[in-house]
Coordinates of C-alpha atoms and ligand atoms in Angstrom, one line a residue:
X54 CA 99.4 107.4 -60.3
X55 CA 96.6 109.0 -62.1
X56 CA 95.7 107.0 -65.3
X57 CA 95.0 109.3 -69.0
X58 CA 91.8 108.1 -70.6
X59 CA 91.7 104.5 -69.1
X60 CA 88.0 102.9 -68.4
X61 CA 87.2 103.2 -64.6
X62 CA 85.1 101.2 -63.4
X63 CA 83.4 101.9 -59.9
X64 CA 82.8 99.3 -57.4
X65 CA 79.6 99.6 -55.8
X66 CA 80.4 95.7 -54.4
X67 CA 78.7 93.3 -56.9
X68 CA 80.0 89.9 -57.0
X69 CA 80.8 90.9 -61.0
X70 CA 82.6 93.8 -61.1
X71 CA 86.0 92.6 -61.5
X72 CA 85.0 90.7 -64.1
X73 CA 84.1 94.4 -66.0
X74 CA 87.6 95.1 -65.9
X75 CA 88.3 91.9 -67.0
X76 CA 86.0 92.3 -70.2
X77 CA 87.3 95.4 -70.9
X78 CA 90.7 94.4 -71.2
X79 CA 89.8 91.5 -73.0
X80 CA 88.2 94.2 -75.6
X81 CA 91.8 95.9 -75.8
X82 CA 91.6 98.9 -73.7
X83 CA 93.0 99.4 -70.3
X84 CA 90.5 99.2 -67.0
X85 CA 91.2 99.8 -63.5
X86 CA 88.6 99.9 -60.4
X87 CA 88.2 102.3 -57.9
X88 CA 85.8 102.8 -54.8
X89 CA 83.2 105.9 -55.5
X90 CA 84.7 107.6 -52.8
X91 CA 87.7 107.7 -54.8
X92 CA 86.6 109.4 -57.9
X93 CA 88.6 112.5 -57.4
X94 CA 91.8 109.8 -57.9
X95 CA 90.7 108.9 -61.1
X96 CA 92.7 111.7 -62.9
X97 CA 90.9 111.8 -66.7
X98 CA 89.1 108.6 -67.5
X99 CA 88.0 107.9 -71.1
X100 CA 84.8 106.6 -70.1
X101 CA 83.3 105.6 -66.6
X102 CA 81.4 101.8 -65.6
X103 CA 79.8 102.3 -62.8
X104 CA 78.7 98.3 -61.3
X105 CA 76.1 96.6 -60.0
X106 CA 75.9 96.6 -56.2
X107 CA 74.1 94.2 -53.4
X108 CA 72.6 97.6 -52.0
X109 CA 68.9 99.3 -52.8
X110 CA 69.4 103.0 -53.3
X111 CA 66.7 103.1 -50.7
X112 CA 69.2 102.0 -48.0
X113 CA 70.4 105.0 -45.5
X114 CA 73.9 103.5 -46.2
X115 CA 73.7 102.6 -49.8
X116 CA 76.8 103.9 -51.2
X117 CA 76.3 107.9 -53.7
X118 CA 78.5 108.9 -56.5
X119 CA 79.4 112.7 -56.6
X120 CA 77.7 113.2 -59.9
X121 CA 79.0 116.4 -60.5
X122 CA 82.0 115.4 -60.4
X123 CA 81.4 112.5 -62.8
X124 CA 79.7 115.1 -65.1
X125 CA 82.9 116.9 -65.5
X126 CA 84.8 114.9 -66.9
X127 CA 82.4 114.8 -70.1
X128 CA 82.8 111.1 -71.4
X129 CA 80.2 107.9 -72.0
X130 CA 79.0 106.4 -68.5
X131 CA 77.4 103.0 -68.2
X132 CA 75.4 102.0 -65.0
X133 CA 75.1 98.3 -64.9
X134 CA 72.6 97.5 -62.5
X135 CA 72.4 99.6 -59.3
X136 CA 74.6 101.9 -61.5
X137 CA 71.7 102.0 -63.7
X138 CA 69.3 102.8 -60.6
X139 CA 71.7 105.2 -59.0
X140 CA 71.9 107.5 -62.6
X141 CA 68.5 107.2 -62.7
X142 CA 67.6 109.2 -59.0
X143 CA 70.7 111.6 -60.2
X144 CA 68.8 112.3 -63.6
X145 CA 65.6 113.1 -61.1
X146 CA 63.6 109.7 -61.7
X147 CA 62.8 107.3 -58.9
X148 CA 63.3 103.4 -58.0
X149 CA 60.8 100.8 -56.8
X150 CA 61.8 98.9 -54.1
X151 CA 61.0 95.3 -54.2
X152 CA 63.0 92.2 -51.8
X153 CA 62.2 90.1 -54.2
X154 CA 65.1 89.1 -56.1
X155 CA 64.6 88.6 -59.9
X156 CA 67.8 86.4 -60.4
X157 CA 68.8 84.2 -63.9
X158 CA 68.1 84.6 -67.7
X159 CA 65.9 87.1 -69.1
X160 CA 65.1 89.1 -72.7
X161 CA 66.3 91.7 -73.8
X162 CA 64.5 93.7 -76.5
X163 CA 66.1 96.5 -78.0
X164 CA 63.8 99.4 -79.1
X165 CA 66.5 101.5 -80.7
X166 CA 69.4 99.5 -82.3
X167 CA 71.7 102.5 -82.3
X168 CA 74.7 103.3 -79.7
X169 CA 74.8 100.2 -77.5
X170 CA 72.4 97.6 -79.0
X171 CA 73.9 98.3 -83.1
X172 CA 74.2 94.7 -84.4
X173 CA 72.3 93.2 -81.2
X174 CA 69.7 90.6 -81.9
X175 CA 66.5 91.6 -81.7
X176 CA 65.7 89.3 -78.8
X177 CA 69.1 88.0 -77.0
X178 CA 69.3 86.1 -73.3
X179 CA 70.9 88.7 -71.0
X180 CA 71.7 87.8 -66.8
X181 CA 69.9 89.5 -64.2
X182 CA 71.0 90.0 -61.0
X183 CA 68.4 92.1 -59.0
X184 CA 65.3 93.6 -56.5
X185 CA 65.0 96.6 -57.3
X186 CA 63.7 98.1 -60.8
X187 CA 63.8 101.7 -62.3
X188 CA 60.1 103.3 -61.8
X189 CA 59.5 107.0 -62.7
X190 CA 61.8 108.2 -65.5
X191 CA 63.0 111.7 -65.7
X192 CA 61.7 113.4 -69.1
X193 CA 65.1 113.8 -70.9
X194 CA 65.3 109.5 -70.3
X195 CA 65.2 107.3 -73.2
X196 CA 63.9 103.8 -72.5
X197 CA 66.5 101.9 -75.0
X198 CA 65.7 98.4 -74.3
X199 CA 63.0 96.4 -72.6
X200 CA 62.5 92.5 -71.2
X201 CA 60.2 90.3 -72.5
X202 CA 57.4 91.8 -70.4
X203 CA 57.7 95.4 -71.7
X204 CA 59.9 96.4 -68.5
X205 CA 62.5 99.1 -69.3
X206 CA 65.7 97.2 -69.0
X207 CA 68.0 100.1 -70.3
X208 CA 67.8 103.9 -70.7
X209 CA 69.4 106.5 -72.2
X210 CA 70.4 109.9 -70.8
X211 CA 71.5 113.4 -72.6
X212 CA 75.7 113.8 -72.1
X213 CA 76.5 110.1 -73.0
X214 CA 75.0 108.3 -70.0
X215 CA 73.5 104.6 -70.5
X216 CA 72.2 102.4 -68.2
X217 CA 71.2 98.8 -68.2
X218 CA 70.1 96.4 -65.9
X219 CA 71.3 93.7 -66.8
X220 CA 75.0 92.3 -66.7
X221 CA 76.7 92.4 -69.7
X222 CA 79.8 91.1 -68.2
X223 CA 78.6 87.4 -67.4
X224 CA 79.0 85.0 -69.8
X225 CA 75.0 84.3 -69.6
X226 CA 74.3 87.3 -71.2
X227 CA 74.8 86.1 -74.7
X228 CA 75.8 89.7 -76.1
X229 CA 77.3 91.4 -73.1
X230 CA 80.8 91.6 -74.5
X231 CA 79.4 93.1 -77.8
X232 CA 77.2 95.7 -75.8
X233 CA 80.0 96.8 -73.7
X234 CA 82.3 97.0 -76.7
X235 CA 79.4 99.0 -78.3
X236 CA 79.5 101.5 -75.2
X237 CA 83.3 101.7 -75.3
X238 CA 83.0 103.1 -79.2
X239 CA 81.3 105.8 -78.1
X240 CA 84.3 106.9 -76.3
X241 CA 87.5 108.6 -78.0
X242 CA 91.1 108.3 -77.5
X243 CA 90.8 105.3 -75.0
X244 CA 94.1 104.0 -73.7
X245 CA 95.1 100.8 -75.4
X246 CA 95.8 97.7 -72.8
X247 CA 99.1 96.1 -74.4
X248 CA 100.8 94.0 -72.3
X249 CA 104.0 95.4 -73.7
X250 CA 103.3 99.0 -72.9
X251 CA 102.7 98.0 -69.1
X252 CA 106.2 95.8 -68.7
X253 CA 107.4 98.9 -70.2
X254 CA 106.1 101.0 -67.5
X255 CA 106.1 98.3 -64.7
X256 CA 110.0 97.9 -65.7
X257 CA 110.2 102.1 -65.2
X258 CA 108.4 101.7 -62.1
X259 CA 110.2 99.4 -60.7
X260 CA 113.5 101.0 -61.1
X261 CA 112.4 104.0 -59.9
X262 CA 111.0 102.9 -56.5
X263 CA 114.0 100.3 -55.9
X264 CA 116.7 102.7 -57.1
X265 CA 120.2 100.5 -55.8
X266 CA 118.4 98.8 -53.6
X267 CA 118.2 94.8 -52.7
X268 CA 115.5 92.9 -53.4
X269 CA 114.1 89.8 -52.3
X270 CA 111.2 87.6 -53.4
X271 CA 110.4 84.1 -53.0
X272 CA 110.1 81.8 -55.9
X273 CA 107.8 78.7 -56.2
X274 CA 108.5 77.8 -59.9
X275 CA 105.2 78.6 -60.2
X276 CA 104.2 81.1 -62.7
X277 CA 103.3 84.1 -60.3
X278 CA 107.2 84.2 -58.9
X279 CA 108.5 83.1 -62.1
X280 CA 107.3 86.0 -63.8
X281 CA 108.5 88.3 -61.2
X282 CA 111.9 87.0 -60.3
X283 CA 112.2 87.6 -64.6
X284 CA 111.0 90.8 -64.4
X285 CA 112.6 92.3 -61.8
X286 CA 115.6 90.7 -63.2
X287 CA 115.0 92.5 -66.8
X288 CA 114.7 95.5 -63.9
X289 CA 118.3 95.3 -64.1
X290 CA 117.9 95.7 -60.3
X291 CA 119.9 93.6 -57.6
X292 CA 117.3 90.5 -57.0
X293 CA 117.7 87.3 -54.4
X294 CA 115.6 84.8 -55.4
X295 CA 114.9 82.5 -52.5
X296 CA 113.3 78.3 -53.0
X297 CA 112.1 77.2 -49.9
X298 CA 112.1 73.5 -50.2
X299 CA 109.7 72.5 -47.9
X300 CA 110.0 68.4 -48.2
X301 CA 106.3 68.7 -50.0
X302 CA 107.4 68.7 -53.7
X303 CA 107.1 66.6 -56.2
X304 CA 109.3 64.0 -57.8
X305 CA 112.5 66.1 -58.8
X306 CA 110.4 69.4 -58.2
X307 CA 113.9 71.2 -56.1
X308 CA 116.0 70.0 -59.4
X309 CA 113.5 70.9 -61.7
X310 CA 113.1 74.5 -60.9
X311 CA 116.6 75.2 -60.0
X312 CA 117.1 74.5 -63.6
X313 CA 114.6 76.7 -65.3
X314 CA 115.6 79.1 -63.3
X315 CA 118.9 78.3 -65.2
X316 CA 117.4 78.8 -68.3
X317 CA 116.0 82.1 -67.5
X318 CA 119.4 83.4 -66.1
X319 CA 117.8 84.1 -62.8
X320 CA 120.0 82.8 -59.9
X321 CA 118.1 81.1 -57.2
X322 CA 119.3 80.2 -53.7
X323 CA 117.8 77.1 -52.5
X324 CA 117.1 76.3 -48.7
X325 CA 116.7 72.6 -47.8
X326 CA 114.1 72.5 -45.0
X327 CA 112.7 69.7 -45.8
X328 CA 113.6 67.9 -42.1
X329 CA 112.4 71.3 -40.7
X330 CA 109.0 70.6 -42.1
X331 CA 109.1 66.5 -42.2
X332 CA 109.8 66.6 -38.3
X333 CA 107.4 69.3 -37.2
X334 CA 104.4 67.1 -39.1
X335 CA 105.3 64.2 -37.6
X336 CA 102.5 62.3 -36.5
X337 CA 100.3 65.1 -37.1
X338 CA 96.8 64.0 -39.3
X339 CA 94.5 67.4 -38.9
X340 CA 94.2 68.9 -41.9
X341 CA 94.1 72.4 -40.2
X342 CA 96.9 72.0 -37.9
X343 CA 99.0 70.5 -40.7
X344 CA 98.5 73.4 -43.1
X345 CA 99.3 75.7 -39.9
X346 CA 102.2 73.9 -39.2
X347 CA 103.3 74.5 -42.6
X348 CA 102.4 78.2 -43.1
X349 CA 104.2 79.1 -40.2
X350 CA 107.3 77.2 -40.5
X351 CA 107.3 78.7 -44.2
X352 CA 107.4 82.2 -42.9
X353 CA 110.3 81.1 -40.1
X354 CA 112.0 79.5 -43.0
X355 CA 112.1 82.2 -45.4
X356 CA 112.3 85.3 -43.0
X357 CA 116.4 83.3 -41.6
X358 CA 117.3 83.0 -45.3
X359 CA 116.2 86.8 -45.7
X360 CA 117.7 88.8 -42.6
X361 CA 117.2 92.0 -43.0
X362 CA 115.5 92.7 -46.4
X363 CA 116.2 95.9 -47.8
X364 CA 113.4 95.4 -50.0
X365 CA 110.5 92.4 -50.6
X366 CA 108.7 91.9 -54.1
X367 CA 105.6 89.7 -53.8
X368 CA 103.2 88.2 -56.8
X369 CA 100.0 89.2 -56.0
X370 CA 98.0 89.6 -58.4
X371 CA 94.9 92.1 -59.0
X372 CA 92.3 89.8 -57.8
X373 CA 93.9 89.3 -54.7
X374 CA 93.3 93.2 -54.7
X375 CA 90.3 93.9 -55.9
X376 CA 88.1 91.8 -53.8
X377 CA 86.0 94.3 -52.0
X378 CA 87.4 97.5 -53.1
X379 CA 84.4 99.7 -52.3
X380 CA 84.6 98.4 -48.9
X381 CA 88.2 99.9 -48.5
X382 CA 89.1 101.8 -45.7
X383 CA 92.5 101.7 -46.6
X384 CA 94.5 100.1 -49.1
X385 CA 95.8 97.3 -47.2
X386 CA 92.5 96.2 -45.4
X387 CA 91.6 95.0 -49.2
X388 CA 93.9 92.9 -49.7
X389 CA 93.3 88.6 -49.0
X390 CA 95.9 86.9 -49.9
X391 CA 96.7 86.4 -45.9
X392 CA 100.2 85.0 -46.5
X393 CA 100.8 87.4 -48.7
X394 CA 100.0 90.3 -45.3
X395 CA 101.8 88.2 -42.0
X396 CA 102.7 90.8 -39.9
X397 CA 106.2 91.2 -41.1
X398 CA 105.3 92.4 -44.6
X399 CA 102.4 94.9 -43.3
X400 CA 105.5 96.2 -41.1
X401 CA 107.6 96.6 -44.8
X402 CA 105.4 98.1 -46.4
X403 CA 104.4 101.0 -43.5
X404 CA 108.5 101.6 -44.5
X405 CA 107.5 101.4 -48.0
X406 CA 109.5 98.3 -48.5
X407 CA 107.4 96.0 -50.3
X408 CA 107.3 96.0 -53.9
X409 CA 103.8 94.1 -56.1
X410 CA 104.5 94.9 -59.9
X411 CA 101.6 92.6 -60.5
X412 CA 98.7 93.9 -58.6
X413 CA 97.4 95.2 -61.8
X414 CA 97.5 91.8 -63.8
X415 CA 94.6 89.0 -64.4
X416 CA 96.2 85.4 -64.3
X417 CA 96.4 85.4 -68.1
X418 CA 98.3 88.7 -68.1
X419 CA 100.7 87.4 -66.4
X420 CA 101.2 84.3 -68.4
X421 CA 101.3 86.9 -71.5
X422 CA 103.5 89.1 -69.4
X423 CA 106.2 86.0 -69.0
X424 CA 105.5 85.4 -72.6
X425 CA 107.1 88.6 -73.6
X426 CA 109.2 88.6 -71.4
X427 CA 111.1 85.2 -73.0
X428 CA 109.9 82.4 -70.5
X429 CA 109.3 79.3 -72.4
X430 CA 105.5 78.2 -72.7
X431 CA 106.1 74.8 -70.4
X432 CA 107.2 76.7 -67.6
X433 CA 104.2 79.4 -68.0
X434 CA 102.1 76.7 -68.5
X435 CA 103.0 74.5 -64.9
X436 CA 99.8 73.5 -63.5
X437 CA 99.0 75.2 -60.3
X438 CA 100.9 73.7 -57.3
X439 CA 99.5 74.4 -53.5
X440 CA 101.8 76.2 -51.1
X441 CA 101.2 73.2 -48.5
X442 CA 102.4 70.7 -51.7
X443 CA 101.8 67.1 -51.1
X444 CA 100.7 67.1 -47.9
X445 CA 97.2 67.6 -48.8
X446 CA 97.5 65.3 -51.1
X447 CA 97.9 62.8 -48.8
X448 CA 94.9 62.9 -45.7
X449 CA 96.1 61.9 -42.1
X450 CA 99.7 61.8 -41.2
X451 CA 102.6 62.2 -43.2
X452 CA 106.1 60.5 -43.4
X453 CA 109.1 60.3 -46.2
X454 CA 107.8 56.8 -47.5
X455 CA 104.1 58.2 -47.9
X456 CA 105.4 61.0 -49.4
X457 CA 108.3 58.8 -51.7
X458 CA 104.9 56.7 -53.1
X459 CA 103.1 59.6 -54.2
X460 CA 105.9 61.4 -55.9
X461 CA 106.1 58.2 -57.7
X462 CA 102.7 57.8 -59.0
X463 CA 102.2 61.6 -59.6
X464 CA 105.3 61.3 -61.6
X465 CA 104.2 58.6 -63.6
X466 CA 99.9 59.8 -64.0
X467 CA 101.9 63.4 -65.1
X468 CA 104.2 61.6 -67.7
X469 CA 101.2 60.0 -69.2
X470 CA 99.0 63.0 -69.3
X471 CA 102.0 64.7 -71.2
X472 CA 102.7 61.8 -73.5
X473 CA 99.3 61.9 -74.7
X474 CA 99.1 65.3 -75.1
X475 CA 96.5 66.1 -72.2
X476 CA 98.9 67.8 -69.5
X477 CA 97.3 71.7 -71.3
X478 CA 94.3 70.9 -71.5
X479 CA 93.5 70.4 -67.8
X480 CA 93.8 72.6 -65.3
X481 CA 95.5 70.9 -62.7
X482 CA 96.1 66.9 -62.2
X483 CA 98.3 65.1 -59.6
X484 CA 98.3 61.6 -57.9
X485 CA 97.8 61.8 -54.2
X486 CA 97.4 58.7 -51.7
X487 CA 94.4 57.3 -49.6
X488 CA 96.1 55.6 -46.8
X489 CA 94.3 52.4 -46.6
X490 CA 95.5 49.0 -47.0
X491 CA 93.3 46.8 -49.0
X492 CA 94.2 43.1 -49.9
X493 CA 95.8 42.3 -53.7
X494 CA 98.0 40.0 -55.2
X495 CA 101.2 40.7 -56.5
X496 CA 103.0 38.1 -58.8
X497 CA 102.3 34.8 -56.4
X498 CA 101.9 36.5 -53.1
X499 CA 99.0 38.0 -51.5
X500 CA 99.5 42.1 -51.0
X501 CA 98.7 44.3 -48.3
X502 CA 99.2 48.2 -49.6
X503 CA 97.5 51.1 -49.7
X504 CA 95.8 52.9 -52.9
X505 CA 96.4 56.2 -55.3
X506 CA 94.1 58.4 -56.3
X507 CA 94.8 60.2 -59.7
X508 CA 92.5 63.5 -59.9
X509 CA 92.8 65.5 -63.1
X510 CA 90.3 68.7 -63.3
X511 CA 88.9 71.5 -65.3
X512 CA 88.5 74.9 -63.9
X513 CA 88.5 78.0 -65.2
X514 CA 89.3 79.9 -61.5
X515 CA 89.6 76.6 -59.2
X516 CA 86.7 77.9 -57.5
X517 CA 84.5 75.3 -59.0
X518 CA 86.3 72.5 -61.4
X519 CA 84.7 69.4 -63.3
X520 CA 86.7 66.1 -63.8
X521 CA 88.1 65.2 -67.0
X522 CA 87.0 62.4 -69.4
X523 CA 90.6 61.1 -69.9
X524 CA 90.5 58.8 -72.8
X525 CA 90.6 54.9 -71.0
X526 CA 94.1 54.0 -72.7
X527 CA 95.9 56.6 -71.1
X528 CA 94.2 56.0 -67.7
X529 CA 94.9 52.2 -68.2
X530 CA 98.6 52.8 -69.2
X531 CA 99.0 55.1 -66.0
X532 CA 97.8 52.8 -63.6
X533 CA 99.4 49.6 -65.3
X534 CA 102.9 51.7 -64.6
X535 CA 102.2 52.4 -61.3
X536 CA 101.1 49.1 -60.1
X537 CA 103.8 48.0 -61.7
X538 CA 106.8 50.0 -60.9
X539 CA 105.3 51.8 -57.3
X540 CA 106.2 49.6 -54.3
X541 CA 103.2 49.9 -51.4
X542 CA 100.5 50.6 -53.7
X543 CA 98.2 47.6 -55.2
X544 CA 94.7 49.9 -56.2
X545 CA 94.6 53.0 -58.7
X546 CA 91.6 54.8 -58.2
X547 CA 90.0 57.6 -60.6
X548 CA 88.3 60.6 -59.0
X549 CA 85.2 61.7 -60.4
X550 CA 84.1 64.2 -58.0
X551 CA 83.1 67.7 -59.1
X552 CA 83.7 70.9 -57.1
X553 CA 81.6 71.8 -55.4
X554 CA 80.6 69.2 -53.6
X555 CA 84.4 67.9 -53.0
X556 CA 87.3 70.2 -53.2
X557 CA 90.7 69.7 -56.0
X558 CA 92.6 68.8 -53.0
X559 CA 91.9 66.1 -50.4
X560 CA 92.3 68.4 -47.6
Ligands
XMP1343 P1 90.6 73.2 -53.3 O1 91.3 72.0 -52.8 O2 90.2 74.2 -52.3 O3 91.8 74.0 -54.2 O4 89.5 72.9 -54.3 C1 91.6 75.0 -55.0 C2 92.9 75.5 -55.6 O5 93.8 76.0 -54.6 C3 94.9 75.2 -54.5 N1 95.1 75.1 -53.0 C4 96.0 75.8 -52.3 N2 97.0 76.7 -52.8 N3 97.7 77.0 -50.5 C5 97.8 77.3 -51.9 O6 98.7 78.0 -52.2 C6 96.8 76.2 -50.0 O7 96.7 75.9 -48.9 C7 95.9 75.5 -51.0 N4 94.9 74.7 -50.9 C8 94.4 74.4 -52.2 C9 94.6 73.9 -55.1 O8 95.8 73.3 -55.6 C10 93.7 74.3 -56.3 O9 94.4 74.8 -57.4

């Protein structure tokens, strides 16, 4: 589909440059990324971003734009970084090559306080992220901006073209969201991003690829599936909506989502497996192999309750997409959600068969996306669950009474966090068990049991997460209850490990 006046934004394969697209959604307008070897795809942009990069320019294999072709299509261009470097030897100026890396907090000084730097500070922290630095300057160039050591930092170009070397789409650069939003000004007629207009057209899409067919997706209750099973609902096409129950949920979890499912008017097919999944664990207590174990059975599981699907929607989401773009040699190899491409679904979709409405949403969009599509707030708001569920909550082997005492706990720690009104504000937060007995006493007799672990974290991407400072009455009310009411468990212990160095789950 080419997109009318939308920001693209070209991957040259910095760590950042999804969060570009991010930002400039954020700012209202709709972004999308493409490789540079795409460019001819890109139908009429409203104005171009092209990223930072891990390459020098110097490098045989460092990746070119076709600038003529950029130049015809006659809007603002931002180089951020290597894009910055990479305009500069198109404009005629040349780079210095350096391997050493000038990486964290620097100044930036604006010289002109026009176009991007109106209402910037006069001296305002911006992130750097680089070797190389721009060296001779072509005479039409415009140094904009420096550092704090008089080193041109950003430059100006005839036709609309900026560069900057820093990254304004880091939350270390102090300004970066008002410089981009500065560049994006200069643009006209840039398509707005409303999360309405795109279920609008994701709705239109849908109907048009699926036409009469089936489809089938698999729901989790979490809010990916949730949202899709709704959508493709509100579709008005023919959905099955398959719930693996896989003997790893929580307390009431099959219940639970059976009946918000209710409440959305989707119809859900359940399929018990829990004894499927319970057996083939059995005595198993490597982390690995368990989550194998589960994976695979998950895929038998689901593909006997689907038979011969005449079509499969999946809830990946752009991230999952957008990892490596630039890399690309097709569209599939970008893609790393691995469950989300077993061999089965790369098969579908060579027949075209496989349906992602939500490869173009953020997280957040999607939350918004269920939002307007009618989900209540407490089921878009479900912490994040793992696909192998309480199993690595629980390190070492696994049986129903293990798993019975840490429903229990988790039930009771989730009920507290709710009551006082911490469940939103954390990211995720469970009870698991650590399988060791330790000595106690309960009522007059000495105890033998083993101990929970309650773990309650804030993340903004669960790549890194801190623990929470939950107020000491709620923490003393949770584990009061559980030592009270939870048979087999005599300790309640408080995790407060940050990631990295220990990881949200136990295995
Ligand atoms: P860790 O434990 O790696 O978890 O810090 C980060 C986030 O990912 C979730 N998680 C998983 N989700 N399959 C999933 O679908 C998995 O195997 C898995 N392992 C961890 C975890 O709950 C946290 O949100």
């Amino acid at each position: 589909m080419q997109e009318i006046n939308h920001v693209a934004v070209l991957d040259f394969g910095s760590q950042y440059t999804q969060l570009i697209v991010r930002r400039v959604r954020e700012l209202g307008f709709f972004a999308k990324l493409y490789s540079p070897e795409d460019i001819a795809e890109i139908g009429q942009p409203g104005a171009v971003i092209l990223s930072g990069g891990p390459k020098s320019t110097s490098e045989p294999d460092a990746p070119d734009i076709d600038f003529e072709k950029l130049k015809s299509f006659q809007v603002p261009v931002l180089g951020v970084c290597y894009g910055m470097q990479l305009l500069n030897i198109k404009f005629g100026g040349s780079i210095k090559a350096s391997n050493k890396r000038e990486y964290g907090p620097a100044a930036l000084k604006p010289i002109s306080k026009a176009n991007l730097y109106a209402g910037i500070s006069d001296s305002s922290q911006v992130w750097m992220s680089h070797s190389d630095t721009v060296q001779d300057l072509h005479a039409d160039c415009e140094v904009i901006a420096e550092n704090q050591h008089g080193t041109p930092v950003s430059l100006k170009w005839p036709g609309g073209f900026y560069g900057i070397q820093f990254h304004p789409e880091v939350t270390h650069s102090h300004e970066g969201l008002q410089i981009l939003k500065n560049f994006l000004s200069l643009a006209s007629g840039l398509q707005a991003f409303h999360i309405e207009d795109f279920k609008r057209e994701m709705i239109e899409g849908i109907r048009e690829i699926v036409g009469d067919r089936q489809v089938v997706c698999g729901v989790s209750g979490g809010v990916d599936s949730t949202v899709l099973a709704v959508l493709l609902k509100e579709a008005g096409v023919k959905v099955r909506a398959i719930f693996v129950d896989n003997g790893l949920l929580r307390k009431d979890e099959a219940a639970e989502v059976q009946k918000n499912f209710k409440r959305m008017n989707v119809e859900i097919e359940t399929v018990d497996a829990s004894d499927r999944f319970l057996d083939a664990l059995a005595g198993k207590d490597d982390p690995e192999e368990k989550r194998k174990i589960i994976g695979n059975m998950f895929i038998e599981v689901f593909w006997d309750a689907v038979g011969d699907a005449e079509m499969l929607a999946q809830g990946t989401l752009y991230p999952d997409v957008i990892e490596s773009a630039s890399n690309a040699k097709s569209k599939a190899s970008v893609i790393k959600t691995h469950h989300n491409r077993v061999a089965k679904i790369l098969e579908l979709q060579e027949q075209g068969k496989v349906l992602e409405p939500l490869a173009e949403l953020f997280k957040d969009e999607v939350r918004e996306l269920g939002t307007s599509l009618g989900i209540e707030q407490d089921i878009l708001n479900r912490h994040p669950f793992p696909g192998p569920g309480l199993a690595v909550r629980c390190p070492g082997a696994l049986d129903r009474e293990r798993l019975d005492i840490i429903r229990e706990c988790d039930a009771i720690f989730i009920g507290k966090l709710k009551e006082h009104g911490w469940y939103d504000k954390v990211w995720q937060a469970y009870a698991g068990l650590i399988p060791v007995k330790t000595v106690g006493v309960k009522g007059d007799e000495r105890s033998y049991e083993w101990a929970t672990n309650l773990r309650a974290v804030i993340s903004e991407d669960a790549m890194t997460a801190e623990w929470v400072d939950l107020p000491a009455q709620l923490l003393r009310e949770a584990s009061a209850d559980i030592l009270n009411q939870v048979a087999g468990i005599n300790r309640v212990l408080y995790d407060i490990s940050t990631k990295p160095p220990a990881s949200i789950e136990w295995e």
